[in-house]
Amino acid sequence: MNIEIGKYVEQFVDWLSTVGRPFFDQVANIIGSSVKGLQSGLNAVPPFVMIIIITLLAFLAMTGIRQFKTSLKNYKKSFGLPIFVIIGLLLVYSMGFWSQLIDTLVLVLVSTIIILIIGIPLGILCAKSRKTDAVVRPILDFMQTMPAFVYLIPAILFFSVGDVPGVLATVIFSLPPAVRMTTLGIKEVPEDIIEASLAFGCTSSQMLYKVQIPLAMPTILAGINQTIMLALSMVVICSMVGAGGLGESVYASIQQADMALGFEAGLSIVILAIILDRITQAIGRQ
């Protein structure tokens, strides 16, 4: 007996692509405009100015705003990451990958923003409702274990090629950690604190926004860190559907068997990944 599940899925995707065409066109317009606008805006900033801005962000993330204002001693402990940012970004600029770096950064940022808009409310809902958690958890398992390349196929059918299908495939691939870690963070809030809050007359919304979310914030930020790292890895894969950035150079190096191009583009991705990882980790520790 041969059950052709893939054939039925293909028919459903074809039907959905036809019926939902107006909706998909609107989504493509919004995401495409956001990506192009951000890429144009950030590429218009001189590279050395952008390096200074990112270095300051790294320094503030390492020191924390409160310590930055109150203690000069924290300065000495916070120079490592800013120095790496300066050296790393100057190296990327000197290799001629600055524009691709900015394009990749924008794709990661747009994907991460969409993920957080969807993932954090969904994670809170899963923490509050066992039924919702029971439905969502298997879907997240499916999303995490399905090979990343498979997401590119429906993305092409719905949104053609370019940055938009790359962003949406990245959203699907990178969404589960944001949902899971938000759910975990909310569930790990100690019961005695919740009982004390109820004893002081907290409403459900006050409990969520003033007690549970602040206490769960380190776990939520750890999920955001994982999401950004997954988004960065997926953005490179999405170069196969026409997404720009550093992934495009990596893909070109594979096609041309160009070791030098592949190493330089890959090194630029590693530098960007380390910077994003360390900054988000530092924010989480603060």
PDB file of C-alpha atoms in Angstrom:
ATOM      1  CA  MET A   1       0.000   0.000   0.000  1.00  0.00           C
ATOM      2  CA  ASN A   2       1.450   3.352  -1.046  1.00  0.00           C
ATOM      3  CA  ILE A   3       0.062   6.395   0.747  1.00  0.00           C
ATOM      4  CA  GLU A   4       1.082   9.527  -1.182  1.00  0.00           C
ATOM      5  CA  ILE A   5       0.862  12.126   1.569  1.00  0.00           C
ATOM      6  CA  GLY A   6       3.187  14.467  -0.284  1.00  0.00           C
ATOM      7  CA  LYS A   7       0.837  14.514  -3.287  1.00  0.00           C
ATOM      8  CA  TYR A   8      -2.091  15.688  -1.137  1.00  0.00           C
ATOM      9  CA  VAL A   9       0.081  18.304   0.563  1.00  0.00           C
ATOM     10  CA  GLU A  10       1.140  19.589  -2.867  1.00  0.00           C
ATOM     11  CA  GLN A  11      -2.487  19.847  -3.978  1.00  0.00           C
ATOM     12  CA  PHE A  12      -3.380  21.735  -0.780  1.00  0.00           C
ATOM     13  CA  VAL A  13      -0.457  24.147  -1.225  1.00  0.00           C
ATOM     14  CA  ASP A  14      -1.431  24.764  -4.868  1.00  0.00           C
ATOM     15  CA  TRP A  15      -5.043  25.426  -3.845  1.00  0.00           C
ATOM     16  CA  LEU A  16      -3.988  27.731  -1.002  1.00  0.00           C
ATOM     17  CA  SER A  17      -1.598  29.595  -3.296  1.00  0.00           C
ATOM     18  CA  THR A  18      -4.440  30.292  -5.742  1.00  0.00           C
ATOM     19  CA  VAL A  19      -7.176  31.148  -3.236  1.00  0.00           C
ATOM     20  CA  GLY A  20      -4.960  33.217  -0.955  1.00  0.00           C
ATOM     21  CA  ARG A  21      -3.155  35.133  -3.699  1.00  0.00           C
ATOM     22  CA  PRO A  22      -4.480  38.628  -2.681  1.00  0.00           C
ATOM     23  CA  PHE A  23      -3.471  38.021   0.932  1.00  0.00           C
ATOM     24  CA  PHE A  24      -0.019  36.716   0.020  1.00  0.00           C
ATOM     25  CA  ASP A  25       0.536  39.697  -2.291  1.00  0.00           C
ATOM     26  CA  GLN A  26      -0.249  42.103   0.558  1.00  0.00           C
ATOM     27  CA  VAL A  27       2.099  40.271   2.928  1.00  0.00           C
ATOM     28  CA  ALA A  28       4.818  40.297   0.274  1.00  0.00           C
ATOM     29  CA  ASN A  29       4.364  44.046  -0.257  1.00  0.00           C
ATOM     30  CA  ILE A  30       4.587  44.848   3.463  1.00  0.00           C
ATOM     31  CA  ILE A  31       7.610  42.648   4.172  1.00  0.00           C
ATOM     32  CA  GLY A  32       9.353  43.541   0.916  1.00  0.00           C
ATOM     33  CA  SER A  33       8.918  47.278   1.543  1.00  0.00           C
ATOM     34  CA  SER A  34      10.174  46.933   5.131  1.00  0.00           C
ATOM     35  CA  VAL A  35      13.269  45.013   4.063  1.00  0.00           C
ATOM     36  CA  LYS A  36      14.130  47.328   1.170  1.00  0.00           C
ATOM     37  CA  GLY A  37      13.483  50.451   3.255  1.00  0.00           C
ATOM     38  CA  LEU A  38      15.702  49.290   6.114  1.00  0.00           C
ATOM     39  CA  GLN A  39      18.438  48.116   3.754  1.00  0.00           C
ATOM     40  CA  SER A  40      18.435  51.452   1.907  1.00  0.00           C
ATOM     41  CA  GLY A  41      18.429  53.408   5.170  1.00  0.00           C
ATOM     42  CA  LEU A  42      21.247  51.491   6.853  1.00  0.00           C
ATOM     43  CA  ASN A  43      23.344  51.315   3.693  1.00  0.00           C
ATOM     44  CA  ALA A  44      23.050  55.103   3.437  1.00  0.00           C
ATOM     45  CA  VAL A  45      24.840  55.466   6.778  1.00  0.00           C
ATOM     46  CA  PRO A  46      28.631  55.693   6.302  1.00  0.00           C
ATOM     47  CA  PRO A  47      30.265  52.403   7.386  1.00  0.00           C
ATOM     48  CA  PHE A  48      32.526  54.042   9.982  1.00  0.00           C
ATOM     49  CA  VAL A  49      29.544  55.785  11.580  1.00  0.00           C
ATOM     50  CA  MET A  50      27.655  52.480  11.679  1.00  0.00           C
ATOM     51  CA  ILE A  51      30.690  50.774  13.262  1.00  0.00           C
ATOM     52  CA  ILE A  52      30.769  53.455  15.982  1.00  0.00           C
ATOM     53  CA  ILE A  53      27.012  53.040  16.625  1.00  0.00           C
ATOM     54  CA  ILE A  54      27.257  49.235  16.910  1.00  0.00           C
ATOM     55  CA  THR A  55      30.339  49.569  19.156  1.00  0.00           C
ATOM     56  CA  LEU A  56      28.446  51.922  21.483  1.00  0.00           C
ATOM     57  CA  LEU A  57      25.509  49.489  21.572  1.00  0.00           C
ATOM     58  CA  ALA A  58      27.916  46.683  22.503  1.00  0.00           C
ATOM     59  CA  PHE A  59      29.510  48.839  25.216  1.00  0.00           C
ATOM     60  CA  LEU A  60      26.133  49.794  26.702  1.00  0.00           C
ATOM     61  CA  ALA A  61      24.997  46.160  26.577  1.00  0.00           C
ATOM     62  CA  MET A  62      28.124  45.087  28.484  1.00  0.00           C
ATOM     63  CA  THR A  63      28.018  47.800  31.137  1.00  0.00           C
ATOM     64  CA  GLY A  64      24.287  48.183  31.552  1.00  0.00           C
ATOM     65  CA  ILE A  65      22.803  51.667  31.607  1.00  0.00           C
ATOM     66  CA  ARG A  66      22.641  51.885  35.417  1.00  0.00           C
ATOM     67  CA  GLN A  67      26.233  50.827  35.939  1.00  0.00           C
ATOM     68  CA  PHE A  68      27.294  53.060  33.053  1.00  0.00           C
ATOM     69  CA  LYS A  69      25.958  56.036  34.967  1.00  0.00           C
ATOM     70  CA  THR A  70      27.112  55.088  38.452  1.00  0.00           C
ATOM     71  CA  SER A  71      30.377  53.174  38.332  1.00  0.00           C
ATOM     72  CA  LEU A  72      33.555  53.891  36.389  1.00  0.00           C
ATOM     73  CA  LYS A  73      35.005  50.530  37.501  1.00  0.00           C
ATOM     74  CA  ASN A  74      32.660  48.704  35.133  1.00  0.00           C
ATOM     75  CA  TYR A  75      34.321  50.351  32.154  1.00  0.00           C
ATOM     76  CA  LYS A  76      37.442  48.190  32.456  1.00  0.00           C
ATOM     77  CA  LYS A  77      35.425  44.961  32.382  1.00  0.00           C
ATOM     78  CA  SER A  78      33.458  45.997  29.309  1.00  0.00           C
ATOM     79  CA  PHE A  79      36.057  46.720  26.660  1.00  0.00           C
ATOM     80  CA  GLY A  80      36.423  43.188  25.259  1.00  0.00           C
ATOM     81  CA  LEU A  81      33.291  43.061  23.114  1.00  0.00           C
ATOM     82  CA  PRO A  82      33.520  46.661  21.801  1.00  0.00           C
ATOM     83  CA  ILE A  83      37.129  46.028  20.728  1.00  0.00           C
ATOM     84  CA  PHE A  84      36.058  42.834  18.957  1.00  0.00           C
ATOM     85  CA  VAL A  85      33.206  44.741  17.260  1.00  0.00           C
ATOM     86  CA  ILE A  86      35.580  47.395  15.930  1.00  0.00           C
ATOM     87  CA  ILE A  87      38.188  44.893  14.685  1.00  0.00           C
ATOM     88  CA  GLY A  88      35.597  42.483  13.276  1.00  0.00           C
ATOM     89  CA  LEU A  89      33.542  45.075  11.419  1.00  0.00           C
ATOM     90  CA  LEU A  90      36.647  46.812  10.042  1.00  0.00           C
ATOM     91  CA  LEU A  91      37.793  43.419   8.748  1.00  0.00           C
ATOM     92  CA  VAL A  92      34.421  42.854   7.057  1.00  0.00           C
ATOM     93  CA  TYR A  93      34.600  46.334   5.521  1.00  0.00           C
ATOM     94  CA  SER A  94      38.156  45.791   4.290  1.00  0.00           C
ATOM     95  CA  MET A  95      37.130  42.491   2.633  1.00  0.00           C
ATOM     96  CA  GLY A  96      34.404  44.333   0.689  1.00  0.00           C
ATOM     97  CA  PHE A  97      31.380  42.663   2.320  1.00  0.00           C
ATOM     98  CA  TRP A  98      29.956  45.661   4.184  1.00  0.00           C
ATOM     99  CA  SER A  99      26.830  46.063   2.023  1.00  0.00           C
ATOM    100  CA  GLN A 100      26.099  42.316   2.179  1.00  0.00           C
ATOM    101  CA  LEU A 101      26.586  42.402   5.961  1.00  0.00           C
ATOM    102  CA  ILE A 102      23.991  45.170   6.322  1.00  0.00           C
ATOM    103  CA  ASP A 103      21.548  43.298   4.026  1.00  0.00           C
ATOM    104  CA  THR A 104      21.962  40.141   6.125  1.00  0.00           C
ATOM    105  CA  LEU A 105      21.544  42.105   9.362  1.00  0.00           C
ATOM    106  CA  VAL A 106      18.285  43.610   8.047  1.00  0.00           C
ATOM    107  CA  LEU A 107      16.925  40.178   7.046  1.00  0.00           C
ATOM    108  CA  VAL A 108      17.717  38.863  10.533  1.00  0.00           C
ATOM    109  CA  LEU A 109      16.176  41.905  12.234  1.00  0.00           C
ATOM    110  CA  VAL A 110      12.946  41.819  10.205  1.00  0.00           C
ATOM    111  CA  SER A 111      12.600  38.052  10.712  1.00  0.00           C
ATOM    112  CA  THR A 112      13.255  38.389  14.453  1.00  0.00           C
ATOM    113  CA  ILE A 113      10.693  41.182  14.859  1.00  0.00           C
ATOM    114  CA  ILE A 114       8.010  39.081  13.129  1.00  0.00           C
ATOM    115  CA  ILE A 115       8.971  36.075  15.277  1.00  0.00           C
ATOM    116  CA  LEU A 116       8.694  38.081  18.503  1.00  0.00           C
ATOM    117  CA  ILE A 117       5.313  39.544  17.502  1.00  0.00           C
ATOM    118  CA  ILE A 118       4.001  36.005  16.979  1.00  0.00           C
ATOM    119  CA  GLY A 119       6.121  33.980  19.393  1.00  0.00           C
ATOM    120  CA  ILE A 120       5.891  35.835  22.705  1.00  0.00           C
ATOM    121  CA  PRO A 121       2.064  36.137  22.823  1.00  0.00           C
ATOM    122  CA  LEU A 122       1.776  32.515  21.673  1.00  0.00           C
ATOM    123  CA  GLY A 123       4.236  31.418  24.369  1.00  0.00           C
ATOM    124  CA  ILE A 124       2.264  33.272  27.047  1.00  0.00           C
ATOM    125  CA  LEU A 125      -0.943  31.670  25.781  1.00  0.00           C
ATOM    126  CA  CYS A 126       0.658  28.222  25.955  1.00  0.00           C
ATOM    127  CA  ALA A 127       1.789  28.895  29.537  1.00  0.00           C
ATOM    128  CA  LYS A 128      -1.735  29.932  30.535  1.00  0.00           C
ATOM    129  CA  SER A 129      -3.664  27.176  28.715  1.00  0.00           C
ATOM    130  CA  ARG A 130      -2.772  23.491  28.793  1.00  0.00           C
ATOM    131  CA  LYS A 131      -5.058  22.792  25.813  1.00  0.00           C
ATOM    132  CA  THR A 132      -3.319  25.405  23.698  1.00  0.00           C
ATOM    133  CA  ASP A 133       0.063  24.036  24.769  1.00  0.00           C
ATOM    134  CA  ALA A 134      -1.033  20.498  23.843  1.00  0.00           C
ATOM    135  CA  VAL A 135      -1.973  21.692  20.329  1.00  0.00           C
ATOM    136  CA  VAL A 136       0.980  24.004  19.720  1.00  0.00           C
ATOM    137  CA  ARG A 137       3.762  21.752  21.077  1.00  0.00           C
ATOM    138  CA  PRO A 138       3.527  19.074  18.311  1.00  0.00           C
ATOM    139  CA  ILE A 139       3.402  21.810  15.674  1.00  0.00           C
ATOM    140  CA  LEU A 140       6.605  23.313  17.096  1.00  0.00           C
ATOM    141  CA  ASP A 141       8.214  19.851  17.094  1.00  0.00           C
ATOM    142  CA  PHE A 142       7.283  19.510  13.415  1.00  0.00           C
ATOM    143  CA  MET A 143       8.666  22.960  12.601  1.00  0.00           C
ATOM    144  CA  GLN A 144      11.977  22.245  14.357  1.00  0.00           C
ATOM    145  CA  THR A 145      12.608  18.784  12.939  1.00  0.00           C
ATOM    146  CA  MET A 146      11.531  19.337   9.327  1.00  0.00           C
ATOM    147  CA  PRO A 147      14.652  19.966   7.187  1.00  0.00           C
ATOM    148  CA  ALA A 148      15.090  23.687   6.659  1.00  0.00           C
ATOM    149  CA  PHE A 149      15.299  23.372   2.862  1.00  0.00           C
ATOM    150  CA  VAL A 150      11.714  22.047   2.733  1.00  0.00           C
ATOM    151  CA  TYR A 151      10.356  25.417   3.888  1.00  0.00           C
ATOM    152  CA  LEU A 152      11.785  27.038   0.785  1.00  0.00           C
ATOM    153  CA  ILE A 153       9.413  25.145  -1.550  1.00  0.00           C
ATOM    154  CA  PRO A 154       6.064  26.589  -0.344  1.00  0.00           C
ATOM    155  CA  ALA A 155       7.765  29.948   0.202  1.00  0.00           C
ATOM    156  CA  ILE A 156       8.564  30.062  -3.522  1.00  0.00           C
ATOM    157  CA  LEU A 157       5.009  29.019  -4.467  1.00  0.00           C
ATOM    158  CA  PHE A 158       3.432  31.683  -2.257  1.00  0.00           C
ATOM    159  CA  PHE A 159       5.892  34.565  -2.679  1.00  0.00           C
ATOM    160  CA  SER A 160       8.050  33.801  -5.750  1.00  0.00           C
ATOM    161  CA  VAL A 161      11.786  34.435  -5.183  1.00  0.00           C
ATOM    162  CA  GLY A 162      13.687  37.178  -3.365  1.00  0.00           C
ATOM    163  CA  ASP A 163      13.939  38.482   0.185  1.00  0.00           C
ATOM    164  CA  VAL A 164      10.268  37.924   1.125  1.00  0.00           C
ATOM    165  CA  PRO A 165      10.203  34.102   0.863  1.00  0.00           C
ATOM    166  CA  GLY A 166      13.564  34.097   2.627  1.00  0.00           C
ATOM    167  CA  VAL A 167      12.176  36.099   5.546  1.00  0.00           C
ATOM    168  CA  LEU A 168       9.048  33.942   5.883  1.00  0.00           C
ATOM    169  CA  ALA A 169      10.978  30.656   5.660  1.00  0.00           C
ATOM    170  CA  THR A 170      13.286  32.061   8.357  1.00  0.00           C
ATOM    171  CA  VAL A 171      10.289  32.954  10.528  1.00  0.00           C
ATOM    172  CA  ILE A 172       8.903  29.401  10.336  1.00  0.00           C
ATOM    173  CA  PHE A 173      12.298  27.831  11.036  1.00  0.00           C
ATOM    174  CA  SER A 174      13.254  30.139  13.925  1.00  0.00           C
ATOM    175  CA  LEU A 175       9.889  30.592  15.682  1.00  0.00           C
ATOM    176  CA  PRO A 176       9.878  27.541  18.054  1.00  0.00           C
ATOM    177  CA  PRO A 177      12.597  28.730  20.519  1.00  0.00           C
ATOM    178  CA  ALA A 178      10.788  32.029  21.081  1.00  0.00           C
ATOM    179  CA  VAL A 179       7.533  30.221  21.905  1.00  0.00           C
ATOM    180  CA  ARG A 180       9.114  27.472  24.011  1.00  0.00           C
ATOM    181  CA  MET A 181      11.351  29.739  26.102  1.00  0.00           C
ATOM    182  CA  THR A 182       8.528  32.221  26.748  1.00  0.00           C
ATOM    183  CA  THR A 183       6.289  29.381  27.913  1.00  0.00           C
ATOM    184  CA  LEU A 184       9.079  27.979  30.095  1.00  0.00           C
ATOM    185  CA  GLY A 185       9.881  31.370  31.619  1.00  0.00           C
ATOM    186  CA  ILE A 186       6.254  32.060  32.573  1.00  0.00           C
ATOM    187  CA  LYS A 187       5.792  28.558  34.017  1.00  0.00           C
ATOM    188  CA  GLU A 188       8.978  28.835  36.110  1.00  0.00           C
ATOM    189  CA  VAL A 189       7.770  31.872  38.072  1.00  0.00           C
ATOM    190  CA  PRO A 190       7.666  30.629  41.709  1.00  0.00           C
ATOM    191  CA  GLU A 191       4.219  29.827  43.066  1.00  0.00           C
ATOM    192  CA  ASP A 192       4.830  31.709  46.325  1.00  0.00           C
ATOM    193  CA  ILE A 193       5.411  34.940  44.399  1.00  0.00           C
ATOM    194  CA  ILE A 194       2.190  34.400  42.454  1.00  0.00           C
ATOM    195  CA  GLU A 195       0.283  33.712  45.678  1.00  0.00           C
ATOM    196  CA  ALA A 196       1.761  36.814  47.310  1.00  0.00           C
ATOM    197  CA  SER A 197       0.758  38.900  44.282  1.00  0.00           C
ATOM    198  CA  LEU A 198      -2.780  37.560  44.454  1.00  0.00           C
ATOM    199  CA  ALA A 199      -2.877  38.291  48.169  1.00  0.00           C
ATOM    200  CA  PHE A 200      -2.025  41.930  47.412  1.00  0.00           C
ATOM    201  CA  GLY A 201      -4.940  42.080  44.953  1.00  0.00           C
ATOM    202  CA  CYS A 202      -3.207  41.804  41.561  1.00  0.00           C
ATOM    203  CA  THR A 203      -5.526  41.365  38.600  1.00  0.00           C
ATOM    204  CA  SER A 204      -4.678  38.854  35.843  1.00  0.00           C
ATOM    205  CA  SER A 205      -3.191  41.531  33.602  1.00  0.00           C
ATOM    206  CA  GLN A 206      -1.184  43.072  36.471  1.00  0.00           C
ATOM    207  CA  MET A 207       0.070  39.605  37.378  1.00  0.00           C
ATOM    208  CA  LEU A 208       1.226  39.032  33.807  1.00  0.00           C
ATOM    209  CA  TYR A 209       2.812  42.397  33.034  1.00  0.00           C
ATOM    210  CA  LYS A 210       4.205  43.333  36.465  1.00  0.00           C
ATOM    211  CA  VAL A 211       5.158  39.945  37.925  1.00  0.00           C
ATOM    212  CA  GLN A 212       5.394  37.046  35.481  1.00  0.00           C
ATOM    213  CA  ILE A 213       6.935  38.723  32.408  1.00  0.00           C
ATOM    214  CA  PRO A 214       9.613  40.662  34.374  1.00  0.00           C
ATOM    215  CA  LEU A 215      10.630  37.512  36.275  1.00  0.00           C
ATOM    216  CA  ALA A 216      10.586  35.444  33.072  1.00  0.00           C
ATOM    217  CA  MET A 217      12.570  38.036  31.106  1.00  0.00           C
ATOM    218  CA  PRO A 218      16.009  36.297  31.393  1.00  0.00           C
ATOM    219  CA  THR A 219      14.521  33.091  29.956  1.00  0.00           C
ATOM    220  CA  ILE A 220      12.639  35.009  27.261  1.00  0.00           C
ATOM    221  CA  LEU A 221      15.839  36.827  26.276  1.00  0.00           C
ATOM    222  CA  ALA A 222      17.654  33.483  26.081  1.00  0.00           C
ATOM    223  CA  GLY A 223      14.945  32.392  23.622  1.00  0.00           C
ATOM    224  CA  ILE A 224      15.426  35.596  21.625  1.00  0.00           C
ATOM    225  CA  ASN A 225      19.155  34.876  21.484  1.00  0.00           C
ATOM    226  CA  GLN A 226      18.491  31.377  20.099  1.00  0.00           C
ATOM    227  CA  THR A 227      15.987  32.813  17.634  1.00  0.00           C
ATOM    228  CA  ILE A 228      18.517  35.311  16.282  1.00  0.00           C
ATOM    229  CA  MET A 229      21.159  32.613  15.838  1.00  0.00           C
ATOM    230  CA  LEU A 230      18.711  30.322  14.008  1.00  0.00           C
ATOM    231  CA  ALA A 231      17.516  33.225  11.864  1.00  0.00           C
ATOM    232  CA  LEU A 232      21.102  34.009  10.875  1.00  0.00           C
ATOM    233  CA  SER A 233      21.751  30.404   9.844  1.00  0.00           C
ATOM    234  CA  MET A 234      18.477  30.223   7.888  1.00  0.00           C
ATOM    235  CA  VAL A 235      19.059  33.535   6.115  1.00  0.00           C
ATOM    236  CA  VAL A 236      22.162  31.979   4.565  1.00  0.00           C
ATOM    237  CA  ILE A 237      20.164  28.955   3.365  1.00  0.00           C
ATOM    238  CA  CYS A 238      17.516  31.309   1.955  1.00  0.00           C
ATOM    239  CA  SER A 239      20.038  32.626  -0.552  1.00  0.00           C
ATOM    240  CA  MET A 240      18.902  29.599  -2.610  1.00  0.00           C
ATOM    241  CA  VAL A 241      15.561  31.368  -3.199  1.00  0.00           C
ATOM    242  CA  GLY A 242      17.120  34.703  -4.074  1.00  0.00           C
ATOM    243  CA  ALA A 243      17.533  36.315  -0.657  1.00  0.00           C
ATOM    244  CA  GLY A 244      20.485  38.711  -0.727  1.00  0.00           C
ATOM    245  CA  GLY A 245      23.226  39.373   1.769  1.00  0.00           C
ATOM    246  CA  LEU A 246      26.221  37.285   2.766  1.00  0.00           C
ATOM    247  CA  GLY A 247      24.368  34.042   2.033  1.00  0.00           C
ATOM    248  CA  GLU A 248      24.287  35.024  -1.638  1.00  0.00           C
ATOM    249  CA  SER A 249      28.105  35.215  -1.674  1.00  0.00           C
ATOM    250  CA  VAL A 250      28.377  31.852   0.111  1.00  0.00           C
ATOM    251  CA  TYR A 251      26.009  30.270  -2.419  1.00  0.00           C
ATOM    252  CA  ALA A 252      27.950  31.824  -5.321  1.00  0.00           C
ATOM    253  CA  SER A 253      31.219  30.467  -3.898  1.00  0.00           C
ATOM    254  CA  ILE A 254      29.739  26.947  -3.813  1.00  0.00           C
ATOM    255  CA  GLN A 255      28.542  27.206  -7.413  1.00  0.00           C
ATOM    256  CA  GLN A 256      31.924  28.533  -8.586  1.00  0.00           C
ATOM    257  CA  ALA A 257      34.047  26.372  -6.225  1.00  0.00           C
ATOM    258  CA  ASP A 258      35.645  29.657  -5.091  1.00  0.00           C
ATOM    259  CA  MET A 259      37.349  28.877  -1.794  1.00  0.00           C
ATOM    260  CA  ALA A 260      38.518  32.452  -1.164  1.00  0.00           C
ATOM    261  CA  LEU A 261      35.079  33.965  -1.665  1.00  0.00           C
ATOM    262  CA  GLY A 262      33.436  31.288   0.485  1.00  0.00           C
ATOM    263  CA  PHE A 263      35.914  31.733   3.356  1.00  0.00           C
ATOM    264  CA  GLU A 264      35.634  35.533   3.402  1.00  0.00           C
ATOM    265  CA  ALA A 265      31.834  35.497   3.248  1.00  0.00           C
ATOM    266  CA  GLY A 266      31.678  32.741   5.879  1.00  0.00           C
ATOM    267  CA  LEU A 267      34.085  34.656   8.141  1.00  0.00           C
ATOM    268  CA  SER A 268      31.862  37.744   7.828  1.00  0.00           C
ATOM    269  CA  ILE A 269      28.856  35.666   8.910  1.00  0.00           C
ATOM    270  CA  VAL A 270      30.771  34.328  11.912  1.00  0.00           C
ATOM    271  CA  ILE A 271      31.747  37.865  12.978  1.00  0.00           C
ATOM    272  CA  LEU A 272      28.124  39.050  12.682  1.00  0.00           C
ATOM    273  CA  ALA A 273      26.889  35.989  14.606  1.00  0.00           C
ATOM    274  CA  ILE A 274      29.370  36.540  17.467  1.00  0.00           C
ATOM    275  CA  ILE A 275      28.453  40.229  17.733  1.00  0.00           C
ATOM    276  CA  LEU A 276      24.701  39.543  17.811  1.00  0.00           C
ATOM    277  CA  ASP A 277      25.130  36.636  20.225  1.00  0.00           C
ATOM    278  CA  ARG A 278      27.304  38.523  22.711  1.00  0.00           C
ATOM    279  CA  ILE A 279      25.146  41.662  22.648  1.00  0.00           C
ATOM    280  CA  THR A 280      21.899  39.731  23.269  1.00  0.00           C
ATOM    281  CA  GLN A 281      23.561  37.636  25.984  1.00  0.00           C
ATOM    282  CA  ALA A 282      24.840  40.783  27.679  1.00  0.00           C
ATOM    283  CA  ILE A 283      21.378  42.351  27.567  1.00  0.00           C
ATOM    284  CA  GLY A 284      19.975  39.157  29.091  1.00  0.00           C
ATOM    285  CA  ARG A 285      22.464  39.285  31.965  1.00  0.00           C
ATOM    286  CA  GLN A 286      21.547  42.904  32.709  1.00  0.00           C
TER     287      GLN A 286
END
